Short mmCIF file of C-alpha atoms in Angstrom, two decimals:
data_model
loop_
_atom_site.label_atom_id
_atom_site.label_comp_id
_atom_site.label_asym_id
_atom_site.label_seq_id
_atom_site.Cartn_x
_atom_site.Cartn_y
_atom_site.Cartn_z
CA MET A 1 -0.85 22.95 -6.24
CA SER A 2 -2.82 19.71 -5.92
CA ILE A 3 -0.74 16.61 -5.28
CA LYS A 4 -3.05 14.77 -7.65
CA LYS A 5 -2.38 17.00 -10.63
CA ILE A 6 0.67 16.36 -12.77
CA THR A 7 2.35 19.44 -14.20
CA ALA A 8 3.71 19.60 -17.72
CA PHE A 9 7.17 19.17 -16.27
CA VAL A 10 6.19 15.98 -14.52
CA LEU A 11 4.73 14.60 -17.73
CA ILE A 12 8.11 15.22 -19.35
CA LEU A 13 9.78 13.43 -16.46
CA ALA A 14 7.42 10.51 -16.66
CA CYS A 15 7.76 9.66 -20.33
CA MET A 16 5.49 6.85 -19.04
CA SER A 17 6.95 4.07 -21.13
CA CYS A 18 5.03 0.86 -20.50
CA GLU A 19 7.99 -1.10 -21.85
CA ASP A 20 10.86 -0.16 -19.57
CA TYR A 21 10.93 1.67 -16.25
CA LEU A 22 14.57 2.52 -16.91
CA GLU A 23 13.43 4.83 -19.72
CA ILE A 24 11.19 6.93 -17.51
CA LEU A 25 13.89 9.58 -17.12
CA PRO A 26 15.91 9.44 -20.37
CA GLU A 27 19.26 11.12 -19.90
CA GLY A 28 19.49 14.60 -21.37
CA GLN A 29 15.78 15.03 -22.03
CA GLU A 30 15.39 17.65 -19.28
CA ASN A 31 17.96 20.46 -19.21
CA THR A 32 18.81 20.62 -15.52
CA GLU A 33 20.77 23.84 -16.03
CA ASN A 34 17.40 25.47 -16.56
CA TYR A 35 15.66 23.58 -13.78
CA PHE A 36 15.82 23.35 -9.99
CA ASN A 37 16.43 27.09 -9.96
CA SER A 38 13.45 28.00 -7.78
CA GLN A 39 11.27 26.70 -4.99
CA SER A 40 8.45 26.01 -7.45
CA ASP A 41 10.75 23.77 -9.51
CA TYR A 42 11.42 21.59 -6.47
CA GLU A 43 7.72 21.58 -5.53
CA ASP A 44 6.70 20.54 -9.03
CA ALA A 45 9.25 17.73 -9.04
CA LEU A 46 7.96 16.56 -5.65
CA VAL A 47 4.42 16.35 -7.07
CA GLY A 48 5.83 13.90 -9.59
CA VAL A 49 7.22 11.72 -6.79
CA TYR A 50 3.88 11.73 -4.98
CA ASP A 51 2.09 10.80 -8.19
CA LEU A 52 3.49 7.26 -8.25
CA LEU A 53 1.66 6.53 -4.99
CA SER A 54 -1.44 6.06 -7.14
CA THR A 55 0.05 2.87 -8.61
CA THR A 56 0.04 1.15 -5.21
CA TYR A 57 -3.60 0.25 -5.83
CA LEU A 58 -2.06 -2.99 -7.08
CA HIS A 59 -0.49 -3.71 -3.68
CA ASN A 60 -3.90 -3.41 -2.02
CA LEU A 61 -5.27 -6.11 -4.32
CA LEU A 62 -2.30 -8.46 -4.30
CA GLY A 63 -1.80 -8.25 -0.54
CA GLU A 64 -5.28 -9.72 -0.11
CA ILE A 65 -5.45 -12.10 -3.10
CA ALA A 66 -2.15 -13.75 -2.14
CA SER A 67 -3.38 -14.32 1.42
CA ASP A 68 -6.11 -16.43 2.99
CA ASN A 69 -8.42 -13.40 3.18
CA SER A 70 -9.78 -13.52 -0.35
CA LEU A 71 -9.83 -15.22 -3.73
CA CYS A 72 -9.02 -13.65 -7.07
CA GLY A 73 -12.52 -13.59 -8.56
CA GLY A 74 -13.14 -11.68 -11.78
CA GLU A 75 -15.28 -12.72 -14.71
CA SER A 76 -13.66 -16.12 -15.29
CA PRO A 77 -10.74 -18.26 -14.04
CA THR A 78 -8.54 -16.59 -16.68
CA ASP A 79 -9.64 -12.99 -16.13
CA VAL A 80 -6.45 -10.96 -15.39
CA LEU A 81 -4.37 -14.11 -15.46
CA ASP A 82 -1.48 -12.49 -13.59
CA TRP A 83 -3.69 -12.04 -10.52
CA GLN A 84 -5.16 -15.54 -10.87
CA GLN A 85 -1.66 -17.01 -10.82
CA ILE A 86 -0.79 -15.16 -7.63
CA ASP A 87 -4.02 -16.38 -6.02
CA ASP A 88 -3.09 -19.96 -7.01
CA MET A 89 0.60 -19.46 -6.07
CA THR A 90 1.61 -20.46 -9.61
CA HIS A 91 3.17 -17.11 -10.52
CA THR A 92 6.50 -17.07 -12.34
CA PRO A 93 9.15 -14.42 -13.13
CA ASP A 94 7.07 -13.57 -16.21
CA ASN A 95 4.06 -12.38 -14.18
CA GLY A 96 3.01 -8.97 -15.50
CA ALA A 97 1.51 -7.71 -12.24
CA LEU A 98 4.77 -8.30 -10.39
CA ARG A 99 6.68 -6.50 -13.12
CA SER A 100 4.30 -3.56 -12.72
CA VAL A 101 5.05 -3.43 -8.99
CA PHE A 102 8.78 -3.46 -9.74
CA GLN A 103 8.50 -0.83 -12.47
CA PHE A 104 6.17 1.54 -10.68
CA MET A 105 8.14 1.56 -7.43
CA TYR A 106 11.44 2.17 -9.21
CA ALA A 107 9.79 4.89 -11.27
CA GLY A 108 8.92 6.63 -8.01
CA ILE A 109 12.44 6.09 -6.69
CA SER A 110 13.98 7.47 -9.87
CA ARG A 111 11.85 10.61 -9.60
CA ALA A 112 12.85 10.99 -5.96
CA ASN A 113 16.51 10.55 -6.87
CA TYR A 114 16.20 13.32 -9.44
CA ILE A 115 15.52 15.71 -6.56
CA VAL A 116 18.34 14.18 -4.51
CA GLU A 117 20.69 14.58 -7.45
CA PHE A 118 20.12 18.34 -7.51
CA GLN A 119 19.19 18.94 -3.88
CA ASP A 120 22.06 21.38 -3.35
CA LYS A 121 21.55 23.45 -6.48
CA THR A 122 19.25 26.17 -5.10
CA ASP A 123 18.57 27.32 -1.56
CA PHE A 124 15.24 28.66 -0.32
CA GLU A 125 13.21 28.71 2.87
CA GLY A 126 11.36 25.46 3.41
CA LYS A 127 13.62 23.29 1.24
CA ASP A 128 14.47 20.98 4.13
CA GLN A 129 10.81 19.99 4.38
CA ILE A 130 10.56 19.28 0.66
CA LEU A 131 13.65 17.10 0.83
CA ALA A 132 12.22 15.35 3.90
CA GLU A 133 8.96 14.54 2.11
CA ASN A 134 11.01 13.23 -0.79
CA LEU A 135 12.99 10.90 1.49
CA PHE A 136 9.77 9.64 3.07
CA LEU A 137 8.32 8.80 -0.34
CA ARG A 138 11.49 7.09 -1.52
CA SER A 139 11.52 5.05 1.70
CA TYR A 140 7.87 4.11 1.17
CA TYR A 141 8.62 2.84 -2.36
CA TYR A 142 11.70 0.90 -1.26
CA PHE A 143 9.81 -0.69 1.63
CA GLU A 144 7.16 -1.93 -0.79
CA LEU A 145 9.85 -3.44 -3.00
CA VAL A 146 11.51 -5.25 -0.09
CA LYS A 147 8.13 -6.62 1.04
CA PHE A 148 7.56 -8.11 -2.40
CA PHE A 149 11.05 -9.11 -3.53
CA GLY A 150 13.48 -9.11 -0.59
CA ASP A 151 16.95 -7.98 -1.69
CA VAL A 152 16.63 -5.23 -4.31
CA PRO A 153 19.08 -2.90 -6.09
CA LEU A 154 19.61 0.23 -4.01
CA TYR A 155 19.92 3.48 -5.95
CA THR A 156 20.28 6.58 -3.80
CA GLU A 157 22.25 9.31 -5.57
CA SER A 158 20.81 9.83 -9.04
CA ARG A 159 18.21 8.84 -11.57
CA ILE A 160 18.09 5.22 -12.67
CA SER A 161 19.61 4.41 -16.05
CA ILE A 162 20.20 1.22 -17.99
CA GLU A 163 23.93 1.65 -17.46
CA GLY A 164 23.39 2.07 -13.74
CA SER A 165 21.30 -1.10 -13.48
CA GLN A 166 24.03 -3.07 -15.23
CA SER A 167 26.64 -2.04 -12.69
CA ILE A 168 24.78 -2.61 -9.42
CA ASP A 169 23.88 -5.85 -7.66
CA ARG A 170 20.85 -6.63 -5.55
CA THR A 171 21.44 -5.11 -2.13
CA PRO A 172 20.80 -7.31 0.93
CA LYS A 173 17.52 -6.21 2.48
CA ALA A 174 19.26 -5.50 5.80
CA GLU A 175 21.33 -2.83 4.04
CA VAL A 176 18.24 -1.44 2.30
CA TYR A 177 16.46 -1.25 5.65
CA ALA A 178 19.49 0.51 7.18
CA GLN A 179 19.30 3.15 4.45
CA LEU A 180 15.57 3.60 5.00
CA GLU A 181 16.08 3.93 8.75
CA ALA A 182 18.66 6.70 8.22
CA ASP A 183 16.53 8.47 5.60
CA LEU A 184 13.42 8.37 7.76
CA GLN A 185 15.30 9.71 10.77
CA THR A 186 16.33 12.68 8.63
CA ALA A 187 12.77 13.06 7.38
CA ILE A 188 11.33 12.92 10.91
CA ASP A 189 13.62 15.74 12.00
CA ASN A 190 12.35 18.01 9.22
CA LEU A 191 8.67 17.15 8.87
CA PRO A 192 5.79 18.86 10.71
CA TRP A 193 3.10 16.99 12.62
CA GLN A 194 0.45 18.62 10.43
CA GLN A 195 0.43 19.70 6.81
CA GLY A 196 -1.74 22.30 5.18
CA GLN A 197 -2.59 19.92 2.35
CA SER A 198 -4.12 16.47 2.70
CA GLY A 199 -1.96 13.55 1.65
CA ARG A 200 1.44 15.10 2.30
CA ALA A 201 3.94 13.28 4.50
CA THR A 202 4.04 14.27 8.15
CA LYS A 203 6.26 13.50 11.13
CA GLY A 204 3.65 10.97 12.29
CA ALA A 205 3.64 9.19 8.93
CA ALA A 206 7.43 8.96 8.89
CA LEU A 207 7.54 7.65 12.47
CA ALA A 208 4.84 5.07 11.69
CA LEU A 209 6.67 3.86 8.58
CA LEU A 210 9.94 3.66 10.50
CA GLY A 211 8.24 1.72 13.29
CA LYS A 212 6.82 -0.69 10.73
CA ILE A 213 10.24 -1.19 9.16
CA TYR A 214 11.67 -1.98 12.60
CA LEU A 215 8.83 -4.45 13.23
CA TYR A 216 9.50 -6.24 9.92
CA GLN A 217 13.05 -6.82 11.15
CA ASP A 218 11.94 -8.01 14.61
CA LYS A 219 13.63 -4.95 16.13
CA PHE A 220 10.96 -4.84 18.78
CA GLU A 221 12.50 -2.33 21.19
CA GLU A 222 13.16 0.20 18.42
CA ALA A 223 9.67 -0.38 17.01
CA ALA A 224 8.02 0.09 20.41
CA ILE A 225 9.87 3.35 21.11
CA THR A 226 9.17 4.73 17.63
CA LEU A 227 5.50 3.79 17.46
CA ASP A 228 4.92 5.12 20.97
CA GLN A 229 6.01 8.52 19.72
CA VAL A 230 3.08 8.46 17.28
CA ILE A 231 0.67 7.31 19.99
CA ASN A 232 1.87 9.82 22.58
CA SER A 233 1.86 12.72 20.12
CA GLY A 234 -1.87 13.30 20.58
CA GLN A 235 -2.22 13.90 16.85
CA TYR A 236 -4.39 10.85 16.15
CA GLN A 237 -7.29 8.97 17.67
CA LEU A 238 -9.66 6.18 16.69
CA VAL A 239 -12.76 7.22 14.79
CA GLU A 240 -15.67 6.40 17.08
CA ASP A 241 -17.79 4.62 14.46
CA PHE A 242 -15.77 2.03 12.52
CA GLY A 243 -18.44 1.98 9.82
CA THR A 244 -17.62 5.54 8.76
CA ILE A 245 -13.86 5.25 8.35
CA PHE A 246 -13.88 4.25 4.70
CA LEU A 247 -16.69 6.46 3.44
CA ASN A 248 -15.61 8.90 0.73
CA SER A 249 -17.19 11.62 2.87
CA ASN A 250 -14.81 10.80 5.74
CA GLU A 251 -11.43 10.83 4.05
CA ASN A 252 -8.33 12.18 5.82
CA ASN A 253 -9.99 11.76 9.19
CA ILE A 254 -8.40 11.82 12.64
CA GLU A 255 -7.42 8.14 12.34
CA SER A 256 -5.51 8.63 9.09
CA VAL A 257 -1.74 8.66 9.61
CA PHE A 258 -0.93 8.44 5.91
CA GLU A 259 -3.55 8.39 3.18
CA ILE A 260 -3.03 8.13 -0.57
CA GLN A 261 -5.21 10.64 -2.41
CA TYR A 262 -7.24 9.63 -5.46
CA PHE A 263 -9.24 11.80 -7.85
CA GLY A 264 -12.29 10.77 -9.87
CA GLY A 265 -12.44 13.79 -12.16
CA GLU A 266 -9.61 12.95 -14.53
CA GLY A 267 -10.15 10.11 -16.94
CA GLY A 268 -7.94 7.26 -17.96
CA GLY A 269 -8.05 3.97 -19.79
CA PHE A 270 -6.96 0.34 -19.74
CA ASP A 271 -4.02 1.07 -22.05
CA CYS A 272 -2.17 3.07 -19.39
CA PHE A 273 -3.07 2.32 -15.78
CA GLN A 274 -0.31 4.56 -14.43
CA CYS A 275 -1.94 7.50 -16.23
CA VAL A 276 -5.13 7.16 -14.19
CA GLU A 277 -5.71 9.51 -11.25
CA GLY A 278 -8.51 7.37 -9.77
CA ASN A 279 -8.25 4.31 -7.52
CA ILE A 280 -8.21 1.43 -9.99
CA ALA A 281 -8.54 -1.26 -7.32
CA VAL A 282 -11.96 0.02 -6.26
CA GLY A 283 -13.62 -0.57 -9.62
CA PHE A 284 -12.10 -4.01 -9.89
CA MET A 285 -13.40 -5.06 -6.46
CA GLY A 286 -17.06 -4.06 -6.80
CA PRO A 287 -19.96 -6.50 -7.48
CA ARG A 288 -21.09 -6.90 -11.09
CA PHE A 289 -24.47 -5.25 -10.65
CA THR A 290 -26.75 -5.61 -13.67
CA GLY A 291 -30.02 -4.03 -12.55
CA GLY A 292 -32.19 -2.64 -9.79
CA ASN A 293 -31.48 0.01 -7.18
CA PHE A 294 -28.05 -0.71 -5.74
CA SER A 295 -27.37 2.85 -4.61
CA PRO A 296 -25.06 4.18 -3.18
CA PHE A 297 -22.81 1.68 -4.93
CA THR A 298 -22.00 1.19 -8.58
CA SER A 299 -20.88 -1.83 -10.56
CA GLY A 300 -17.40 -3.33 -10.64
CA PHE A 301 -15.52 -6.36 -11.90
CA SER A 302 -15.96 -8.74 -8.91
CA PHE A 303 -12.28 -9.26 -8.05
CA ASN A 304 -10.87 -9.90 -4.58
CA PRO A 305 -13.97 -11.47 -2.96
CA PRO A 306 -13.43 -12.17 0.78
CA THR A 307 -13.63 -15.80 1.80
CA GLU A 308 -16.39 -17.30 3.92
CA GLU A 309 -13.73 -18.26 6.44
CA LEU A 310 -12.78 -14.59 6.92
CA TYR A 311 -16.43 -13.59 7.28
CA ASN A 312 -16.95 -16.26 9.92
CA ALA A 313 -13.79 -15.22 11.78
CA TYR A 314 -15.74 -12.19 13.04
CA THR A 315 -18.13 -12.68 15.93
CA THR A 316 -21.67 -11.52 15.21
CA ASN A 317 -21.28 -8.57 17.58
CA ASP A 318 -18.04 -7.36 15.96
CA GLU A 319 -18.99 -4.05 14.35
CA ARG A 320 -16.14 -4.39 11.89
CA ARG A 321 -17.64 -7.34 10.02
CA ASP A 322 -20.45 -5.59 8.20
CA ALA A 323 -18.32 -2.49 7.62
CA THR A 324 -15.56 -4.62 6.09
CA ILE A 325 -17.52 -7.19 4.07
CA LEU A 326 -20.63 -6.74 1.93
CA ASN A 327 -22.85 -9.82 2.32
CA MET A 328 -24.64 -10.08 -1.02
CA ASP A 329 -27.35 -12.44 0.23
CA GLU A 330 -28.37 -9.93 2.87
CA PHE A 331 -28.04 -7.00 0.46
CA VAL A 332 -30.30 -8.61 -2.16
CA ALA A 333 -32.79 -9.73 0.50
CA GLU A 334 -33.27 -6.07 1.40
CA ARG A 335 -33.50 -5.04 -2.26
CA PRO A 336 -35.17 -7.83 -4.23
CA ASP A 337 -35.02 -5.81 -7.46
CA VAL A 338 -31.21 -5.91 -7.50
CA THR A 339 -29.59 -8.29 -9.96
CA PHE A 340 -25.92 -9.04 -10.45
CA ASN A 341 -23.56 -11.32 -12.32
CA LEU A 342 -21.68 -13.81 -10.12
CA GLY A 343 -18.64 -13.53 -12.38
CA ASN A 344 -16.13 -16.32 -11.78
CA THR A 345 -18.46 -18.90 -10.21
CA ILE A 346 -15.47 -20.92 -8.97
CA ASP A 347 -14.39 -17.97 -6.83
CA TYR A 348 -17.81 -16.56 -5.99
CA THR A 349 -18.11 -16.43 -2.20
CA GLY A 350 -21.15 -14.21 -1.75
CA TYR A 351 -18.96 -11.46 -0.25
CA TYR A 352 -17.24 -8.28 -1.46
CA ASN A 353 -14.71 -5.85 -0.02
CA LYS A 354 -16.89 -3.09 1.42
CA LYS A 355 -13.99 -0.92 2.57
CA TYR A 356 -13.04 -0.19 -1.01
CA ILE A 357 -16.34 -0.62 -2.80
CA PRO A 358 -17.11 1.66 -5.78
CA TYR A 359 -19.57 4.44 -4.99
CA ALA A 360 -21.71 6.12 -7.61
CA GLU A 361 -20.10 9.49 -8.24
CA ALA A 362 -19.58 12.08 -10.93
CA ASN A 363 -16.34 10.55 -12.17
CA SER A 364 -15.05 10.87 -15.72
CA GLY A 365 -13.29 8.74 -18.28
CA ASP A 366 -13.67 5.01 -17.74
CA VAL A 367 -15.85 5.01 -14.63
CA ASN A 368 -14.36 1.75 -13.40
CA LEU A 369 -10.87 3.25 -13.32
CA THR A 370 -11.43 6.70 -11.86
CA HIS A 371 -13.03 6.22 -8.45
CA SER A 372 -12.01 8.77 -5.86
CA ASN A 373 -11.81 6.44 -2.82
CA ASN A 374 -8.59 7.30 -0.99
CA TYR A 375 -6.40 4.45 0.21
CA ARG A 376 -5.82 4.51 3.97
CA ALA A 377 -2.20 3.39 3.82
CA ILE A 378 -1.44 3.72 7.55
CA ARG A 379 -4.25 4.01 10.10
CA TYR A 380 -3.90 4.80 13.79
CA SER A 381 -5.39 1.41 14.69
CA ASP A 382 -2.58 -0.19 12.65
CA VAL A 383 -0.07 1.83 14.69
CA LEU A 384 -1.69 0.68 17.95
CA LEU A 385 -1.56 -2.97 16.90
CA MET A 386 2.02 -2.72 15.64
CA ALA A 387 3.04 -1.14 18.94
CA ALA A 388 1.18 -3.85 20.84
CA GLU A 389 3.03 -6.51 18.88
CA ALA A 390 6.40 -4.85 19.53
CA PHE A 391 5.79 -4.53 23.28
CA ASN A 392 4.53 -8.12 23.51
CA ARG A 393 6.90 -10.01 21.21
CA GLY A 394 9.85 -8.02 22.53
CA GLY A 395 9.00 -9.05 26.08
CA ILE A 396 8.87 -5.37 27.02
CA ASP A 397 5.43 -4.69 28.52
CA ASP A 398 2.43 -6.97 28.06
CA THR A 399 0.20 -4.61 30.02
CA LYS A 400 0.80 -1.78 27.58
CA ALA A 401 0.45 -4.17 24.65
CA ARG A 402 -2.88 -5.43 25.97
CA ASN A 403 -4.14 -1.87 26.55
CA TYR A 404 -3.39 -0.96 22.94
CA VAL A 405 -5.21 -4.04 21.64
CA ASN A 406 -8.19 -3.31 23.86
CA LEU A 407 -8.52 0.22 22.47
CA VAL A 408 -9.07 -1.38 19.07
CA ARG A 409 -11.40 -4.08 20.38
CA VAL A 410 -13.60 -1.74 22.42
CA ARG A 411 -14.07 0.49 19.37
CA ALA A 412 -15.30 -2.63 17.55
CA GLY A 413 -17.88 -3.29 20.28
CA LEU A 414 -15.97 -6.21 21.82
CA ASP A 415 -14.95 -7.07 25.35
CA GLU A 416 -11.41 -6.43 26.53
CA ILE A 417 -8.94 -9.33 26.55
CA GLN A 418 -6.83 -10.32 29.56
CA THR A 419 -4.23 -12.56 27.93
CA SER A 420 -0.46 -12.29 28.07
CA GLY A 421 2.63 -13.92 26.60
CA ALA A 422 2.16 -16.24 23.62
CA ASN A 423 -1.64 -16.12 23.95
CA LEU A 424 -1.56 -12.34 23.68
CA THR A 425 0.65 -12.64 20.61
CA GLN A 426 -2.01 -14.75 18.90
CA ASP A 427 -4.71 -12.30 19.96
CA ILE A 428 -2.73 -9.46 18.40
CA TYR A 429 -2.34 -11.42 15.15
CA SER A 430 -6.09 -12.09 15.12
CA GLU A 431 -6.93 -8.43 15.75
CA ARG A 432 -4.64 -7.32 12.94
CA ARG A 433 -6.46 -9.64 10.55
CA LEU A 434 -9.94 -8.53 11.57
CA GLU A 435 -9.12 -4.84 11.88
CA LEU A 436 -7.15 -4.53 8.64
CA ALA A 437 -8.92 -7.06 6.40
CA GLY A 438 -9.30 -5.83 2.84
CA GLU A 439 -6.52 -3.26 3.17
CA GLY A 440 -3.69 -5.21 1.54
CA HIS A 441 -1.62 -6.05 4.63
CA ARG A 442 -2.63 -9.64 5.32
CA PHE A 443 -0.21 -11.60 3.09
CA PHE A 444 2.83 -9.67 4.28
CA ASP A 445 1.75 -10.04 7.91
CA GLN A 446 1.42 -13.78 7.39
CA VAL A 447 4.87 -14.06 5.82
CA ARG A 448 6.73 -11.99 8.42
CA THR A 449 5.07 -13.82 11.36
CA GLY A 450 5.22 -17.32 9.87
CA GLN A 451 1.44 -17.76 9.61
CA THR A 452 1.48 -19.09 6.04
CA ASN A 453 -0.01 -22.54 6.72
CA SER A 454 -3.51 -21.27 6.01
CA ILE A 455 -2.60 -19.88 2.56
CA PRO A 456 -3.79 -22.31 -0.14
CA ASN A 457 -1.02 -23.78 -2.32
CA PHE A 458 1.68 -21.88 -0.43
CA SER A 459 5.23 -23.25 -0.59
CA PRO A 460 8.42 -21.99 1.11
CA LYS A 461 9.57 -20.10 -2.00
CA ASN A 462 6.42 -17.97 -1.86
CA VAL A 463 7.70 -15.92 1.09
CA LEU A 464 9.07 -13.73 -1.71
CA PHE A 465 7.84 -12.99 -5.19
CA PRO A 466 10.18 -13.55 -8.15
CA ILE A 467 12.22 -10.71 -9.62
CA PRO A 468 10.69 -10.06 -13.06
CA ARG A 469 12.69 -11.94 -15.65
CA ILE A 470 12.86 -9.06 -18.10
CA GLU A 471 14.29 -6.76 -15.42
CA ILE A 472 17.08 -9.27 -14.79
CA GLU A 473 17.79 -9.35 -18.52
CA LEU A 474 17.81 -5.55 -18.76
CA ALA A 475 20.34 -5.50 -15.93
CA GLY A 476 22.68 -7.68 -17.98
CA ASN A 477 21.68 -10.86 -16.14
CA ARG A 478 23.76 -9.84 -13.11
CA TRP A 479 20.91 -10.20 -10.61
CA GLU A 480 20.22 -13.63 -9.12
CA GLN A 481 16.63 -14.82 -9.07
CA ASN A 482 14.88 -15.51 -5.76
CA ALA A 483 15.16 -19.13 -4.65
CA GLY A 484 12.66 -21.55 -6.15
CA TYR A 485 11.80 -19.50 -9.22
#
């Protein structure tokens, strides 16, 4: 069964209410006495948990827009106002994009908890792996919530209900992280290094996520040991040509540790983004082409344009620059017949995110919402740089840290570095920015490492986003708001 396809059962589970994530699994709607009685029932339910990964397209956009890597863009300064507010750091607890993040991630958690709730009902060969994949996915969703909001309510035993939300407080993020560490250790023990189906969680993906969670807590020794297991496994390597990594023809390549699968053959619409099987972010980030031959690309909505400062941060011999950023002046110079709409002229920079640019393809439905570009959620180069940071900042082994950084630099066509100590730390931060630009990691890297001075309009409260006001109200006003909001 394809991970991208939602079965009839999953559609029942979803109930896809756009009004309240707590209603996604209404109590009593599914007769559990007649479900979870076979291996296929558990597999179908797991497909439903995987399906919510598609909504993390929003994290890719916001992780760049909130940072110093890009501006919001769009057609005008009020186009998708929720994103504009995050770009300007004027967002409030009523921001709709932040509520979507909160809703979508808890929808995934609730689906995962449905399996946990009935994990002991039926035994069959291979169940431990299904449960391990489920724990990985729940950990992934919780980690995203902690990145955005800090302390969050921790539900682990059953589906989320309104009554449940009104009887649980926000859990300190240290306790959430402790739960994720335990869950991922269990998952690691029961996951294979390779799966027969692209996009499914593996031992390497679980180790990489665990290492990242350690790094976010400055647990450098644990992070170094964990990430080294991924590196020493021999399962991954850097793709030789950086310019090919993000091509649709090179998905699930040897550098992909965890990749979210998207499908362009099933339509959707603006009235229900979570119903779309395509990568929504891609269509939003493309240039607004209006004429001429702009193949192999197609038109988009001009959001998330990289800044000139980011473009200039690359040296001219860095092979990553032109594979990461589309320079429109150079593109039009080569194709003088091409015309395009600048969109929001205030935010027009002359650059677009080339990693996730919309390609012309035989997609269906609204063509701007159904692009099949997979999201490379965790790449091997990210693992190398996280490991380098752990070895360096933990004072463990600068030589090993430097070697990991140089693997990434040499692939980019650059000379090796020879720094150590605090200078090496800054080099690692710089390499993370240049290597991962456009992939949604920048803002959270800046916050966790204290590099927020370069973010326009940033204030101390912006290290976290506000808990959506309506979610606090639905929880009976028992949850405190993040400071400053």
